[in-house]
Amino acid sequence: MITLEREKTMTVSFMGETVEVTYSVPTAAEAETELKDSTNAKLFKRFVTKVKSAGVAGWENGVDAESVINSPGTYSLVNEVDLAIVDSAVLRPDEKN
């Protein structure tokens, strides 16, 4: 039996600060439909559930994806997380039974 994580939390360095990002792992169906035609912002909004950082003003208690996207200078953060989201949707041969 294969058991997959449905949510992941990653740590990203952003402008010298540590940011913790929690996102939903796309299902196979979502990978087939939503991942291939999504923009960075759309993908981030769809799968990211929480962003938190003690070093970024206003993010100490956590913010949603929309708040991050609307903050200036966050493209690199959004792009890095989007790559992780897409990567998490892939089941590699060594992960299969």
PDB file of C-alpha atoms in Angstrom:
ATOM      1  CA  MET A   1       0.000   0.000   0.000  1.00  0.00           C
ATOM      2  CA  ILE A   2       1.299   3.453  -0.937  1.00  0.00           C
ATOM      3  CA  THR A   3       0.673   6.230   1.542  1.00  0.00           C
ATOM      4  CA  LEU A   4       1.249   9.752   0.326  1.00  0.00           C
ATOM      5  CA  GLU A   5       1.519  12.941   2.317  1.00  0.00           C
ATOM      6  CA  ARG A   6      -1.355  15.234   1.457  1.00  0.00           C
ATOM      7  CA  GLU A   7       0.252  18.341   2.943  1.00  0.00           C
ATOM      8  CA  LYS A   8       3.857  19.451   3.171  1.00  0.00           C
ATOM      9  CA  THR A   9       5.672  22.230   4.962  1.00  0.00           C
ATOM     10  CA  MET A  10       8.882  23.641   3.566  1.00  0.00           C
ATOM     11  CA  THR A  11      11.339  26.279   4.713  1.00  0.00           C
ATOM     12  CA  VAL A  12      12.461  28.884   2.209  1.00  0.00           C
ATOM     13  CA  SER A  13      15.024  31.655   2.532  1.00  0.00           C
ATOM     14  CA  PHE A  14      13.447  34.919   1.369  1.00  0.00           C
ATOM     15  CA  MET A  15      15.266  38.257   1.528  1.00  0.00           C
ATOM     16  CA  GLY A  16      17.500  36.903   4.280  1.00  0.00           C
ATOM     17  CA  GLU A  17      14.581  35.652   6.369  1.00  0.00           C
ATOM     18  CA  THR A  18      13.315  32.129   6.986  1.00  0.00           C
ATOM     19  CA  VAL A  19       9.789  31.558   5.713  1.00  0.00           C
ATOM     20  CA  GLU A  20       7.711  28.463   6.472  1.00  0.00           C
ATOM     21  CA  VAL A  21       5.255  27.544   3.724  1.00  0.00           C
ATOM     22  CA  THR A  22       2.559  24.876   4.035  1.00  0.00           C
ATOM     23  CA  TYR A  23       0.901  23.574   0.878  1.00  0.00           C
ATOM     24  CA  SER A  24      -1.412  20.798  -0.269  1.00  0.00           C
ATOM     25  CA  VAL A  25       0.160  18.105  -2.418  1.00  0.00           C
ATOM     26  CA  PRO A  26      -1.688  17.911  -5.761  1.00  0.00           C
ATOM     27  CA  THR A  27      -3.565  14.711  -6.530  1.00  0.00           C
ATOM     28  CA  ALA A  28      -2.962  12.868  -9.782  1.00  0.00           C
ATOM     29  CA  ALA A  29      -6.109  14.443 -11.235  1.00  0.00           C
ATOM     30  CA  GLU A  30      -4.985  17.933 -10.205  1.00  0.00           C
ATOM     31  CA  ALA A  31      -1.568  17.288 -11.700  1.00  0.00           C
ATOM     32  CA  GLU A  32      -3.164  16.387 -15.014  1.00  0.00           C
ATOM     33  CA  THR A  33      -5.486  19.390 -15.131  1.00  0.00           C
ATOM     34  CA  GLU A  34      -4.423  22.269 -12.928  1.00  0.00           C
ATOM     35  CA  LEU A  35      -0.635  22.127 -12.933  1.00  0.00           C
ATOM     36  CA  LYS A  36      -0.030  22.239 -16.643  1.00  0.00           C
ATOM     37  CA  ASP A  37      -2.044  25.370 -17.394  1.00  0.00           C
ATOM     38  CA  SER A  38      -1.577  27.406 -14.208  1.00  0.00           C
ATOM     39  CA  THR A  39       0.290  30.663 -13.816  1.00  0.00           C
ATOM     40  CA  ASN A  40       2.636  31.042 -10.851  1.00  0.00           C
ATOM     41  CA  ALA A  41       0.120  33.108  -8.888  1.00  0.00           C
ATOM     42  CA  LYS A  42      -2.793  30.793  -9.646  1.00  0.00           C
ATOM     43  CA  LEU A  43      -0.823  27.691  -8.649  1.00  0.00           C
ATOM     44  CA  PHE A  44       0.397  29.340  -5.437  1.00  0.00           C
ATOM     45  CA  LYS A  45      -3.113  30.481  -4.476  1.00  0.00           C
ATOM     46  CA  ARG A  46      -4.610  27.070  -5.234  1.00  0.00           C
ATOM     47  CA  PHE A  47      -2.256  24.936  -3.141  1.00  0.00           C
ATOM     48  CA  VAL A  48      -0.598  27.116  -0.466  1.00  0.00           C
ATOM     49  CA  THR A  49      -2.519  27.094   2.805  1.00  0.00           C
ATOM     50  CA  LYS A  50      -0.251  29.140   5.087  1.00  0.00           C
ATOM     51  CA  VAL A  51       2.895  31.244   5.011  1.00  0.00           C
ATOM     52  CA  LYS A  52       4.621  32.216   8.246  1.00  0.00           C
ATOM     53  CA  SER A  53       7.815  34.063   9.144  1.00  0.00           C
ATOM     54  CA  ALA A  54       9.056  35.693  12.332  1.00  0.00           C
ATOM     55  CA  GLY A  55      11.303  37.944  10.245  1.00  0.00           C
ATOM     56  CA  VAL A  56       8.782  39.352   7.759  1.00  0.00           C
ATOM     57  CA  ALA A  57       6.562  42.096   9.159  1.00  0.00           C
ATOM     58  CA  GLY A  58       2.918  41.025   9.218  1.00  0.00           C
ATOM     59  CA  TRP A  59       3.684  37.349   8.574  1.00  0.00           C
ATOM     60  CA  GLU A  60       4.512  36.427  12.199  1.00  0.00           C
ATOM     61  CA  ASN A  61       1.180  34.673  12.846  1.00  0.00           C
ATOM     62  CA  GLY A  62       0.787  33.374   9.315  1.00  0.00           C
ATOM     63  CA  VAL A  63      -0.837  34.775   6.194  1.00  0.00           C
ATOM     64  CA  ASP A  64      -2.679  33.284   3.248  1.00  0.00           C
ATOM     65  CA  ALA A  65      -1.393  32.874  -0.287  1.00  0.00           C
ATOM     66  CA  GLU A  66      -3.244  35.945  -1.585  1.00  0.00           C
ATOM     67  CA  SER A  67      -1.466  38.172   0.954  1.00  0.00           C
ATOM     68  CA  VAL A  68       1.925  36.879  -0.185  1.00  0.00           C
ATOM     69  CA  ILE A  69       1.151  37.385  -3.863  1.00  0.00           C
ATOM     70  CA  ASN A  70      -0.029  40.930  -3.187  1.00  0.00           C
ATOM     71  CA  SER A  71       3.185  41.793  -1.316  1.00  0.00           C
ATOM     72  CA  PRO A  72       5.852  43.477  -3.464  1.00  0.00           C
ATOM     73  CA  GLY A  73       8.994  41.516  -4.324  1.00  0.00           C
ATOM     74  CA  THR A  74       7.633  38.033  -3.641  1.00  0.00           C
ATOM     75  CA  TYR A  75       7.991  36.533  -7.138  1.00  0.00           C
ATOM     76  CA  SER A  76      11.110  34.529  -6.201  1.00  0.00           C
ATOM     77  CA  LEU A  77       9.355  33.068  -3.146  1.00  0.00           C
ATOM     78  CA  VAL A  78       6.231  32.191  -5.130  1.00  0.00           C
ATOM     79  CA  ASN A  79       8.290  30.629  -7.922  1.00  0.00           C
ATOM     80  CA  GLU A  80      10.372  28.483  -5.548  1.00  0.00           C
ATOM     81  CA  VAL A  81       7.276  27.179  -3.776  1.00  0.00           C
ATOM     82  CA  ASP A  82       5.511  26.511  -7.082  1.00  0.00           C
ATOM     83  CA  LEU A  83       8.426  24.345  -8.215  1.00  0.00           C
ATOM     84  CA  ALA A  84       8.169  22.354  -4.975  1.00  0.00           C
ATOM     85  CA  ILE A  85       4.416  21.930  -5.456  1.00  0.00           C
ATOM     86  CA  VAL A  86       4.877  20.564  -8.971  1.00  0.00           C
ATOM     87  CA  ASP A  87       7.717  18.307  -7.804  1.00  0.00           C
ATOM     88  CA  SER A  88       5.575  16.920  -4.967  1.00  0.00           C
ATOM     89  CA  ALA A  89       2.942  15.783  -7.461  1.00  0.00           C
ATOM     90  CA  VAL A  90       5.374  13.399  -9.172  1.00  0.00           C
ATOM     91  CA  LEU A  91       5.600   9.819  -7.903  1.00  0.00           C
ATOM     92  CA  ARG A  92       9.061   8.537  -8.743  1.00  0.00           C
ATOM     93  CA  PRO A  93       9.843   4.869  -9.481  1.00  0.00           C
ATOM     94  CA  ASP A  94      11.752   4.419  -6.201  1.00  0.00           C
ATOM     95  CA  GLU A  95       8.646   5.608  -4.293  1.00  0.00           C
ATOM     96  CA  LYS A  96       6.437   2.930  -5.807  1.00  0.00           C
ATOM     97  CA  ASN A  97       6.076  -0.584  -4.402  1.00  0.00           C
TER      98      ASN A  97
END
